Amino acid sequence: MGAICRVKGISRQAHYQKRRREEGKRAEEEKILTMVRMIRRRHPYVGVRKLLVKMKPMMDQEGIKIGRDRLFELMRANDLLVKRRRRKNRTTWPGMKRMSNLLVGEVIDRPNKVWVADITYIEMGGGGFRYLFIVMDLYSRKVVGWSLGKTLEWGNALAALEMAVENAGGEVKGLIHHSDHGSQYTSRGYLEYLSRNGMRASMGEVGDAYDNAYAERVVGTLKREYGLGEVFKSGIEVAVGEAIELYNEERPHQSLGYATPSEVYRGEVEIEGFKVKIGGRTC
């Protein structure tokens, strides 16, 4: 490192300061992209100007500022504009983790083989938000872990994952953990936790807001059928806990032969294995 700094004519301190600034900028951009994906799921064709209006309370809460031009360029670089142009070959950013999609060709035939993780927002009175982080068992569709946070920091995602591991009795070695490429799931601490517990990180295609359809479907159900799409003034933790319990324990699923997620997860009901569908394709 010293030789590199001498060639560039900068000190080690300046080099590390620059690297920290670049890492901070990338983490901030990943948070912005997370917000874009969350809003686009409910408003798939909303443009950049309206996105900024919808995102402003979230960005204020996160201490993030971005202008229209920078947001436009960030979304274009990640193929998130409404009118998509031909996809360009793009290398990954230095230092940012990019994982392969391990679900391709995978047959899901038992609980705790694949978990999928996702994030959504819940509106609070006064313009604030809470972020709901969930981990779902793909075979049974059961929400095995969740947490609520005031920010998009990776620690809130980790809390949901820790709950899932505890509920699984720690029997997670070899399990595939699938998510998008958000900074929460690419953070060093989160990936180290996965590795330490023998889980394998899998991620969808970079820039694809619709590559985690199974988890997004559960989020949509919690919002539409169990009231989490409403604006809350208080009691959000209780409401989320009750909604997830009702979803897990009492809601029959057509794809599960009208059994509940908990019945399938506990092995009381067996279902036929399936291959994951991603982006309209069967993998």
PDB file of C-alpha atoms in Angstrom:
ATOM      1  CA  MET A   1       0.000   0.000   0.000  1.00  0.00           C
ATOM      2  CA  GLY A   2       2.857   2.364   0.806  1.00  0.00           C
ATOM      3  CA  ALA A   3       4.366   1.863  -2.657  1.00  0.00           C
ATOM      4  CA  ILE A   4       1.019   2.583  -4.328  1.00  0.00           C
ATOM      5  CA  CYS A   5       0.582   5.778  -2.335  1.00  0.00           C
ATOM      6  CA  ARG A   6       4.099   6.929  -3.260  1.00  0.00           C
ATOM      7  CA  VAL A   7       3.399   6.348  -6.958  1.00  0.00           C
ATOM      8  CA  LYS A   8       0.171   8.348  -6.702  1.00  0.00           C
ATOM      9  CA  GLY A   9       1.886  11.044  -4.658  1.00  0.00           C
ATOM     10  CA  ILE A  10      -0.557  10.853  -1.746  1.00  0.00           C
ATOM     11  CA  SER A  11      -0.290   9.858   1.887  1.00  0.00           C
ATOM     12  CA  ARG A  12      -1.799   6.691   3.340  1.00  0.00           C
ATOM     13  CA  GLN A  13      -4.136   8.837   5.412  1.00  0.00           C
ATOM     14  CA  ALA A  14      -5.412  10.637   2.304  1.00  0.00           C
ATOM     15  CA  HIS A  15      -5.856   7.303   0.527  1.00  0.00           C
ATOM     16  CA  TYR A  16      -7.947   5.816   3.335  1.00  0.00           C
ATOM     17  CA  GLN A  17      -9.963   9.005   3.732  1.00  0.00           C
ATOM     18  CA  LYS A  18     -10.812   8.914   0.017  1.00  0.00           C
ATOM     19  CA  ARG A  19     -11.759   5.241   0.221  1.00  0.00           C
ATOM     20  CA  ARG A  20     -14.044   5.878   3.208  1.00  0.00           C
ATOM     21  CA  ARG A  21     -15.746   8.715   1.314  1.00  0.00           C
ATOM     22  CA  GLU A  22     -16.284   6.459  -1.692  1.00  0.00           C
ATOM     23  CA  GLU A  23     -17.649   3.638   0.476  1.00  0.00           C
ATOM     24  CA  GLY A  24     -19.968   6.099   2.238  1.00  0.00           C
ATOM     25  CA  LYS A  25     -21.237   7.384  -1.096  1.00  0.00           C
ATOM     26  CA  ARG A  26     -21.889   3.866  -2.368  1.00  0.00           C
ATOM     27  CA  ALA A  27     -23.733   2.906   0.826  1.00  0.00           C
ATOM     28  CA  GLU A  28     -25.870   6.043   0.525  1.00  0.00           C
ATOM     29  CA  GLU A  29     -26.668   5.228  -3.096  1.00  0.00           C
ATOM     30  CA  GLU A  30     -27.701   1.687  -2.144  1.00  0.00           C
ATOM     31  CA  LYS A  31     -30.099   3.118   0.457  1.00  0.00           C
ATOM     32  CA  ILE A  32     -31.587   5.399  -2.196  1.00  0.00           C
ATOM     33  CA  LEU A  33     -32.011   2.434  -4.539  1.00  0.00           C
ATOM     34  CA  THR A  34     -33.732   0.495  -1.748  1.00  0.00           C
ATOM     35  CA  MET A  35     -36.243   3.357  -1.387  1.00  0.00           C
ATOM     36  CA  VAL A  36     -36.799   3.435  -5.155  1.00  0.00           C
ATOM     37  CA  ARG A  37     -37.497  -0.312  -5.227  1.00  0.00           C
ATOM     38  CA  MET A  38     -39.929  -0.121  -2.320  1.00  0.00           C
ATOM     39  CA  ILE A  39     -41.945   2.684  -3.934  1.00  0.00           C
ATOM     40  CA  ARG A  40     -41.817   1.155  -7.413  1.00  0.00           C
ATOM     41  CA  ARG A  41     -43.498  -2.024  -6.151  1.00  0.00           C
ATOM     42  CA  ARG A  42     -46.613   0.007  -5.357  1.00  0.00           C
ATOM     43  CA  HIS A  43     -46.187   2.617  -8.107  1.00  0.00           C
ATOM     44  CA  PRO A  44     -44.334   0.807 -10.923  1.00  0.00           C
ATOM     45  CA  TYR A  45     -44.494   3.646 -13.471  1.00  0.00           C
ATOM     46  CA  VAL A  46     -43.866   6.685 -11.278  1.00  0.00           C
ATOM     47  CA  GLY A  47     -41.250   9.049 -12.732  1.00  0.00           C
ATOM     48  CA  VAL A  48     -38.157  10.599 -11.181  1.00  0.00           C
ATOM     49  CA  ARG A  49     -39.788  13.886 -10.081  1.00  0.00           C
ATOM     50  CA  LYS A  50     -42.640  12.112  -8.308  1.00  0.00           C
ATOM     51  CA  LEU A  51     -40.231   9.595  -6.831  1.00  0.00           C
ATOM     52  CA  LEU A  52     -38.324  12.452  -5.220  1.00  0.00           C
ATOM     53  CA  VAL A  53     -41.545  13.723  -3.647  1.00  0.00           C
ATOM     54  CA  LYS A  54     -42.425  10.260  -2.319  1.00  0.00           C
ATOM     55  CA  MET A  55     -38.880   9.631  -1.109  1.00  0.00           C
ATOM     56  CA  LYS A  56     -38.278  12.994   0.588  1.00  0.00           C
ATOM     57  CA  PRO A  57     -39.643  12.025   4.052  1.00  0.00           C
ATOM     58  CA  MET A  58     -37.570   8.834   3.989  1.00  0.00           C
ATOM     59  CA  MET A  59     -34.447  10.662   2.887  1.00  0.00           C
ATOM     60  CA  ASP A  60     -34.948  13.330   5.549  1.00  0.00           C
ATOM     61  CA  GLN A  61     -35.248  10.575   8.143  1.00  0.00           C
ATOM     62  CA  GLU A  62     -32.023   8.983   6.840  1.00  0.00           C
ATOM     63  CA  GLY A  63     -30.198  12.310   6.510  1.00  0.00           C
ATOM     64  CA  ILE A  64     -29.789  11.851   2.733  1.00  0.00           C
ATOM     65  CA  LYS A  65     -29.992  14.554   0.086  1.00  0.00           C
ATOM     66  CA  ILE A  66     -30.117  13.977  -3.655  1.00  0.00           C
ATOM     67  CA  GLY A  67     -31.196  16.124  -6.574  1.00  0.00           C
ATOM     68  CA  ARG A  68     -33.267  15.174  -9.589  1.00  0.00           C
ATOM     69  CA  ASP A  69     -30.308  14.922 -11.973  1.00  0.00           C
ATOM     70  CA  ARG A  70     -28.248  12.719  -9.657  1.00  0.00           C
ATOM     71  CA  LEU A  71     -31.251  10.452  -8.966  1.00  0.00           C
ATOM     72  CA  PHE A  72     -31.903  10.185 -12.701  1.00  0.00           C
ATOM     73  CA  GLU A  73     -28.306   9.163 -13.387  1.00  0.00           C
ATOM     74  CA  LEU A  74     -28.287   6.690 -10.485  1.00  0.00           C
ATOM     75  CA  MET A  75     -31.490   5.063 -11.698  1.00  0.00           C
ATOM     76  CA  ARG A  76     -30.244   4.955 -15.281  1.00  0.00           C
ATOM     77  CA  ALA A  77     -27.004   3.290 -14.174  1.00  0.00           C
ATOM     78  CA  ASN A  78     -29.083   0.628 -12.426  1.00  0.00           C
ATOM     79  CA  ASP A  79     -31.676   0.180 -15.216  1.00  0.00           C
ATOM     80  CA  LEU A  80     -34.496   1.511 -13.051  1.00  0.00           C
ATOM     81  CA  LEU A  81     -35.939   4.137 -15.391  1.00  0.00           C
ATOM     82  CA  VAL A  82     -39.511   3.541 -16.560  1.00  0.00           C
ATOM     83  CA  LYS A  83     -38.518   3.581 -20.225  1.00  0.00           C
ATOM     84  CA  ARG A  84     -35.652   1.167 -20.162  1.00  0.00           C
ATOM     85  CA  ARG A  85     -33.010   1.346 -22.810  1.00  0.00           C
ATOM     86  CA  ARG A  86     -30.870  -1.526 -23.969  1.00  0.00           C
ATOM     87  CA  ARG A  87     -28.990  -2.918 -20.986  1.00  0.00           C
ATOM     88  CA  LYS A  88     -25.317  -1.943 -20.941  1.00  0.00           C
ATOM     89  CA  ASN A  89     -22.578  -4.184 -19.710  1.00  0.00           C
ATOM     90  CA  ARG A  90     -21.572  -2.755 -16.358  1.00  0.00           C
ATOM     91  CA  THR A  91     -18.832  -3.783 -13.978  1.00  0.00           C
ATOM     92  CA  THR A  92     -19.496  -3.874 -10.242  1.00  0.00           C
ATOM     93  CA  TRP A  93     -18.367  -1.006  -8.061  1.00  0.00           C
ATOM     94  CA  PRO A  94     -15.059  -1.582  -6.265  1.00  0.00           C
ATOM     95  CA  GLY A  95     -15.615  -2.916  -2.778  1.00  0.00           C
ATOM     96  CA  MET A  96     -19.313  -3.731  -3.300  1.00  0.00           C
ATOM     97  CA  LYS A  97     -20.243  -7.400  -2.888  1.00  0.00           C
ATOM     98  CA  ARG A  98     -22.103  -9.049  -5.736  1.00  0.00           C
ATOM     99  CA  MET A  99     -23.343 -12.589  -5.224  1.00  0.00           C
ATOM    100  CA  SER A 100     -24.532 -15.148  -7.750  1.00  0.00           C
ATOM    101  CA  ASN A 101     -28.168 -16.219  -7.919  1.00  0.00           C
ATOM    102  CA  LEU A 102     -28.043 -19.657  -6.305  1.00  0.00           C
ATOM    103  CA  LEU A 103     -31.747 -20.288  -6.893  1.00  0.00           C
ATOM    104  CA  VAL A 104     -31.250 -21.039 -10.576  1.00  0.00           C
ATOM    105  CA  GLY A 105     -32.204 -24.694 -11.042  1.00  0.00           C
ATOM    106  CA  GLU A 106     -32.820 -25.184  -7.319  1.00  0.00           C
ATOM    107  CA  VAL A 107     -35.745 -27.408  -6.290  1.00  0.00           C
ATOM    108  CA  ILE A 108     -37.327 -26.196  -3.061  1.00  0.00           C
ATOM    109  CA  ASP A 109     -38.477 -29.355  -1.321  1.00  0.00           C
ATOM    110  CA  ARG A 110     -38.245 -28.722   2.434  1.00  0.00           C
ATOM    111  CA  PRO A 111     -38.302 -25.976   5.060  1.00  0.00           C
ATOM    112  CA  ASN A 112     -35.073 -24.118   5.898  1.00  0.00           C
ATOM    113  CA  LYS A 113     -33.557 -24.814   2.492  1.00  0.00           C
ATOM    114  CA  VAL A 114     -34.053 -21.299   1.113  1.00  0.00           C
ATOM    115  CA  TRP A 115     -34.925 -18.067   2.893  1.00  0.00           C
ATOM    116  CA  VAL A 116     -35.737 -14.845   1.087  1.00  0.00           C
ATOM    117  CA  ALA A 117     -35.309 -11.410   2.661  1.00  0.00           C
ATOM    118  CA  ASP A 118     -37.038  -8.149   1.824  1.00  0.00           C
ATOM    119  CA  ILE A 119     -37.757  -4.648   3.153  1.00  0.00           C
ATOM    120  CA  THR A 120     -40.861  -2.480   2.970  1.00  0.00           C
ATOM    121  CA  TYR A 121     -41.957   0.788   4.522  1.00  0.00           C
ATOM    122  CA  ILE A 122     -44.909   1.540   6.794  1.00  0.00           C
ATOM    123  CA  GLU A 123     -46.193   5.104   7.001  1.00  0.00           C
ATOM    124  CA  MET A 124     -46.485   6.816  10.362  1.00  0.00           C
ATOM    125  CA  GLY A 125     -48.572   9.855  11.165  1.00  0.00           C
ATOM    126  CA  GLY A 126     -46.681  13.140  10.837  1.00  0.00           C
ATOM    127  CA  GLY A 127     -44.760  12.077   7.742  1.00  0.00           C
ATOM    128  CA  GLY A 128     -42.445   9.540   9.365  1.00  0.00           C
ATOM    129  CA  PHE A 129     -41.771   5.932   8.417  1.00  0.00           C
ATOM    130  CA  ARG A 130     -40.842   2.595   9.882  1.00  0.00           C
ATOM    131  CA  TYR A 131     -39.048  -0.011   7.833  1.00  0.00           C
ATOM    132  CA  LEU A 132     -40.185  -3.623   8.113  1.00  0.00           C
ATOM    133  CA  PHE A 133     -37.456  -6.197   7.469  1.00  0.00           C
ATOM    134  CA  ILE A 134     -38.670  -9.745   6.890  1.00  0.00           C
ATOM    135  CA  VAL A 135     -37.126 -13.168   6.320  1.00  0.00           C
ATOM    136  CA  MET A 136     -39.424 -15.781   4.768  1.00  0.00           C
ATOM    137  CA  ASP A 137     -38.971 -19.530   4.411  1.00  0.00           C
ATOM    138  CA  LEU A 138     -39.544 -20.149   0.715  1.00  0.00           C
ATOM    139  CA  TYR A 139     -40.894 -23.712   0.964  1.00  0.00           C
ATOM    140  CA  SER A 140     -43.613 -22.914   3.509  1.00  0.00           C
ATOM    141  CA  ARG A 141     -44.000 -19.147   2.857  1.00  0.00           C
ATOM    142  CA  LYS A 142     -43.729 -18.619   6.607  1.00  0.00           C
ATOM    143  CA  VAL A 143     -42.266 -15.364   7.921  1.00  0.00           C
ATOM    144  CA  VAL A 144     -39.572 -16.807  10.178  1.00  0.00           C
ATOM    145  CA  GLY A 145     -37.978 -13.511  11.203  1.00  0.00           C
ATOM    146  CA  TRP A 146     -38.819  -9.815  11.211  1.00  0.00           C
ATOM    147  CA  SER A 147     -37.785  -6.500  12.724  1.00  0.00           C
ATOM    148  CA  LEU A 148     -38.859  -2.867  12.652  1.00  0.00           C
ATOM    149  CA  GLY A 149     -36.393  -0.022  12.256  1.00  0.00           C
ATOM    150  CA  LYS A 150     -36.411   3.748  11.954  1.00  0.00           C
ATOM    151  CA  THR A 151     -33.556   3.594   9.450  1.00  0.00           C
ATOM    152  CA  LEU A 152     -32.340   1.332   6.650  1.00  0.00           C
ATOM    153  CA  GLU A 153     -29.162   0.400   8.527  1.00  0.00           C
ATOM    154  CA  TRP A 154     -27.992  -3.182   8.099  1.00  0.00           C
ATOM    155  CA  GLY A 155     -28.337  -3.914  11.811  1.00  0.00           C
ATOM    156  CA  ASN A 156     -32.126  -3.903  11.445  1.00  0.00           C
ATOM    157  CA  ALA A 157     -31.910  -6.506   8.684  1.00  0.00           C
ATOM    158  CA  LEU A 158     -29.588  -8.563  10.872  1.00  0.00           C
ATOM    159  CA  ALA A 159     -32.113  -8.496  13.735  1.00  0.00           C
ATOM    160  CA  ALA A 160     -34.709 -10.136  11.457  1.00  0.00           C
ATOM    161  CA  LEU A 161     -32.179 -12.751  10.366  1.00  0.00           C
ATOM    162  CA  GLU A 162     -31.164 -13.504  13.956  1.00  0.00           C
ATOM    163  CA  MET A 163     -34.817 -14.103  14.836  1.00  0.00           C
ATOM    164  CA  ALA A 164     -35.123 -16.486  11.876  1.00  0.00           C
ATOM    165  CA  VAL A 165     -32.044 -18.458  12.948  1.00  0.00           C
ATOM    166  CA  GLU A 166     -33.364 -18.688  16.502  1.00  0.00           C
ATOM    167  CA  ASN A 167     -36.768 -19.895  15.268  1.00  0.00           C
ATOM    168  CA  ALA A 168     -35.031 -22.542  13.157  1.00  0.00           C
ATOM    169  CA  GLY A 169     -33.192 -23.819  16.216  1.00  0.00           C
ATOM    170  CA  GLY A 170     -29.878 -22.890  14.621  1.00  0.00           C
ATOM    171  CA  GLU A 171     -30.221 -25.645  11.992  1.00  0.00           C
ATOM    172  CA  VAL A 172     -29.271 -23.485   9.021  1.00  0.00           C
ATOM    173  CA  LYS A 173     -25.987 -24.901   7.714  1.00  0.00           C
ATOM    174  CA  GLY A 174     -26.074 -24.932   3.904  1.00  0.00           C
ATOM    175  CA  LEU A 175     -29.237 -22.821   3.775  1.00  0.00           C
ATOM    176  CA  ILE A 176     -29.504 -20.368   0.835  1.00  0.00           C
ATOM    177  CA  HIS A 177     -30.258 -16.781   1.852  1.00  0.00           C
ATOM    178  CA  HIS A 178     -31.652 -14.860  -1.139  1.00  0.00           C
ATOM    179  CA  SER A 179     -32.064 -11.080  -1.343  1.00  0.00           C
ATOM    180  CA  ASP A 180     -31.493  -8.103  -3.606  1.00  0.00           C
ATOM    181  CA  HIS A 181     -28.165  -6.249  -3.684  1.00  0.00           C
ATOM    182  CA  GLY A 182     -29.165  -3.623  -1.120  1.00  0.00           C
ATOM    183  CA  SER A 183     -26.451  -2.329   1.188  1.00  0.00           C
ATOM    184  CA  GLN A 184     -28.157  -4.041   4.132  1.00  0.00           C
ATOM    185  CA  TYR A 185     -27.448  -7.467   2.639  1.00  0.00           C
ATOM    186  CA  THR A 186     -24.014  -6.681   1.192  1.00  0.00           C
ATOM    187  CA  SER A 187     -22.632  -5.173   4.402  1.00  0.00           C
ATOM    188  CA  ARG A 188     -19.628  -6.888   5.923  1.00  0.00           C
ATOM    189  CA  GLY A 189     -21.373  -7.605   9.217  1.00  0.00           C
ATOM    190  CA  TYR A 190     -24.384  -9.222   7.560  1.00  0.00           C
ATOM    191  CA  LEU A 191     -22.310 -11.398   5.233  1.00  0.00           C
ATOM    192  CA  GLU A 192     -20.019 -12.434   8.074  1.00  0.00           C
ATOM    193  CA  TYR A 193     -23.049 -13.557  10.096  1.00  0.00           C
ATOM    194  CA  LEU A 194     -24.262 -15.657   7.157  1.00  0.00           C
ATOM    195  CA  SER A 195     -20.831 -17.240   6.738  1.00  0.00           C
ATOM    196  CA  ARG A 196     -20.379 -17.846  10.462  1.00  0.00           C
ATOM    197  CA  ASN A 197     -23.647 -19.789  10.546  1.00  0.00           C
ATOM    198  CA  GLY A 198     -22.920 -21.794   7.392  1.00  0.00           C
ATOM    199  CA  MET A 199     -25.503 -20.013   5.221  1.00  0.00           C
ATOM    200  CA  ARG A 200     -24.905 -19.196   1.555  1.00  0.00           C
ATOM    201  CA  ALA A 201     -25.635 -15.715   0.220  1.00  0.00           C
ATOM    202  CA  SER A 202     -27.622 -15.537  -3.024  1.00  0.00           C
ATOM    203  CA  MET A 203     -28.709 -12.335  -4.764  1.00  0.00           C
ATOM    204  CA  GLY A 204     -30.933 -11.408  -7.675  1.00  0.00           C
ATOM    205  CA  GLU A 205     -29.890  -9.535 -10.769  1.00  0.00           C
ATOM    206  CA  VAL A 206     -28.400  -6.076 -10.158  1.00  0.00           C
ATOM    207  CA  GLY A 207     -30.928  -3.355 -10.922  1.00  0.00           C
ATOM    208  CA  ASP A 208     -33.968  -5.630 -11.158  1.00  0.00           C
ATOM    209  CA  ALA A 209     -36.625  -4.384  -8.751  1.00  0.00           C
ATOM    210  CA  TYR A 210     -38.825  -7.424  -9.368  1.00  0.00           C
ATOM    211  CA  ASP A 211     -36.367 -10.265  -8.801  1.00  0.00           C
ATOM    212  CA  ASN A 212     -37.624 -11.247  -5.347  1.00  0.00           C
ATOM    213  CA  ALA A 213     -41.285 -11.806  -6.150  1.00  0.00           C
ATOM    214  CA  TYR A 214     -42.016 -14.395  -3.435  1.00  0.00           C
ATOM    215  CA  ALA A 215     -41.027 -12.130  -0.551  1.00  0.00           C
ATOM    216  CA  GLU A 216     -42.707  -9.131  -2.198  1.00  0.00           C
ATOM    217  CA  ARG A 217     -45.944 -11.116  -2.449  1.00  0.00           C
ATOM    218  CA  VAL A 218     -45.908 -11.742   1.298  1.00  0.00           C
ATOM    219  CA  VAL A 219     -45.271  -8.049   1.962  1.00  0.00           C
ATOM    220  CA  GLY A 220     -48.217  -7.186  -0.282  1.00  0.00           C
ATOM    221  CA  THR A 221     -50.468  -9.608   1.604  1.00  0.00           C
ATOM    222  CA  LEU A 222     -49.501  -8.119   4.970  1.00  0.00           C
ATOM    223  CA  LYS A 223     -50.318  -4.646   3.687  1.00  0.00           C
ATOM    224  CA  ARG A 224     -53.543  -5.412   1.819  1.00  0.00           C
ATOM    225  CA  GLU A 225     -55.124  -8.046   4.049  1.00  0.00           C
ATOM    226  CA  TYR A 226     -53.752  -7.247   7.496  1.00  0.00           C
ATOM    227  CA  GLY A 227     -53.753  -3.457   7.595  1.00  0.00           C
ATOM    228  CA  LEU A 228     -50.042  -2.702   7.368  1.00  0.00           C
ATOM    229  CA  GLY A 229     -50.696  -0.461   4.369  1.00  0.00           C
ATOM    230  CA  GLU A 230     -52.500   2.021   6.624  1.00  0.00           C
ATOM    231  CA  VAL A 231     -50.976   5.108   8.263  1.00  0.00           C
ATOM    232  CA  PHE A 232     -50.137   4.427  11.918  1.00  0.00           C
ATOM    233  CA  LYS A 233     -50.030   6.921  14.755  1.00  0.00           C
ATOM    234  CA  SER A 234     -48.899   4.408  17.388  1.00  0.00           C
ATOM    235  CA  GLY A 235     -48.893   0.729  18.219  1.00  0.00           C
ATOM    236  CA  ILE A 236     -46.968  -0.243  15.106  1.00  0.00           C
ATOM    237  CA  GLU A 237     -44.946  -3.025  16.809  1.00  0.00           C
ATOM    238  CA  VAL A 238     -48.093  -4.727  18.116  1.00  0.00           C
ATOM    239  CA  ALA A 239     -49.848  -4.374  14.758  1.00  0.00           C
ATOM    240  CA  VAL A 240     -46.945  -5.933  12.854  1.00  0.00           C
ATOM    241  CA  GLY A 241     -46.638  -8.807  15.322  1.00  0.00           C
ATOM    242  CA  GLU A 242     -50.357  -9.595  15.118  1.00  0.00           C
ATOM    243  CA  ALA A 243     -50.397  -9.349  11.312  1.00  0.00           C
ATOM    244  CA  ILE A 244     -47.501 -11.766  10.928  1.00  0.00           C
ATOM    245  CA  GLU A 245     -48.970 -14.207  13.445  1.00  0.00           C
ATOM    246  CA  LEU A 246     -52.321 -14.228  11.619  1.00  0.00           C
ATOM    247  CA  TYR A 247     -50.557 -14.682   8.287  1.00  0.00           C
ATOM    248  CA  ASN A 248     -48.390 -17.542   9.575  1.00  0.00           C
ATOM    249  CA  GLU A 249     -50.905 -19.390  11.721  1.00  0.00           C
ATOM    250  CA  GLU A 250     -54.349 -18.838  10.192  1.00  0.00           C
ATOM    251  CA  ARG A 251     -54.193 -17.771   6.555  1.00  0.00           C
ATOM    252  CA  PRO A 252     -54.650 -20.711   4.115  1.00  0.00           C
ATOM    253  CA  HIS A 253     -52.553 -20.588   0.925  1.00  0.00           C
ATOM    254  CA  GLN A 254     -53.816 -21.968  -2.353  1.00  0.00           C
ATOM    255  CA  SER A 255     -50.230 -22.833  -3.385  1.00  0.00           C
ATOM    256  CA  LEU A 256     -49.894 -24.841  -0.147  1.00  0.00           C
ATOM    257  CA  GLY A 257     -53.057 -26.867  -0.735  1.00  0.00           C
ATOM    258  CA  TYR A 258     -54.904 -24.430   1.542  1.00  0.00           C
ATOM    259  CA  ALA A 259     -52.691 -25.245   4.495  1.00  0.00           C
ATOM    260  CA  THR A 260     -51.170 -22.457   6.571  1.00  0.00           C
ATOM    261  CA  PRO A 261     -47.465 -21.538   6.371  1.00  0.00           C
ATOM    262  CA  SER A 262     -46.864 -22.731   9.938  1.00  0.00           C
ATOM    263  CA  GLU A 263     -48.460 -26.133   9.271  1.00  0.00           C
ATOM    264  CA  VAL A 264     -46.170 -26.666   6.283  1.00  0.00           C
ATOM    265  CA  TYR A 265     -43.113 -25.337   8.117  1.00  0.00           C
ATOM    266  CA  ARG A 266     -43.700 -27.694  11.059  1.00  0.00           C
ATOM    267  CA  GLY A 267     -44.077 -30.656   8.686  1.00  0.00           C
ATOM    268  CA  GLU A 268     -47.724 -31.262   9.509  1.00  0.00           C
ATOM    269  CA  VAL A 269     -48.566 -30.908   5.813  1.00  0.00           C
ATOM    270  CA  GLU A 270     -46.303 -31.876   2.923  1.00  0.00           C
ATOM    271  CA  ILE A 271     -46.339 -30.113  -0.431  1.00  0.00           C
ATOM    272  CA  GLU A 272     -44.723 -30.981  -3.729  1.00  0.00           C
ATOM    273  CA  GLY A 273     -41.323 -29.424  -4.374  1.00  0.00           C
ATOM    274  CA  PHE A 274     -41.064 -26.598  -6.908  1.00  0.00           C
ATOM    275  CA  LYS A 275     -38.556 -24.578  -8.854  1.00  0.00           C
ATOM    276  CA  VAL A 276     -38.363 -20.873  -8.139  1.00  0.00           C
ATOM    277  CA  LYS A 277     -39.879 -18.469 -10.650  1.00  0.00           C
ATOM    278  CA  ILE A 278     -37.883 -15.285 -11.089  1.00  0.00           C
ATOM    279  CA  GLY A 279     -38.815 -12.451 -13.411  1.00  0.00           C
ATOM    280  CA  GLY A 280     -41.460 -14.572 -15.101  1.00  0.00           C
ATOM    281  CA  ARG A 281     -38.982 -17.380 -15.719  1.00  0.00           C
ATOM    282  CA  THR A 282     -38.785 -20.747 -13.999  1.00  0.00           C
ATOM    283  CA  CYS A 283     -35.264 -21.312 -12.714  1.00  0.00           C
TER     284      CYS A 283
END
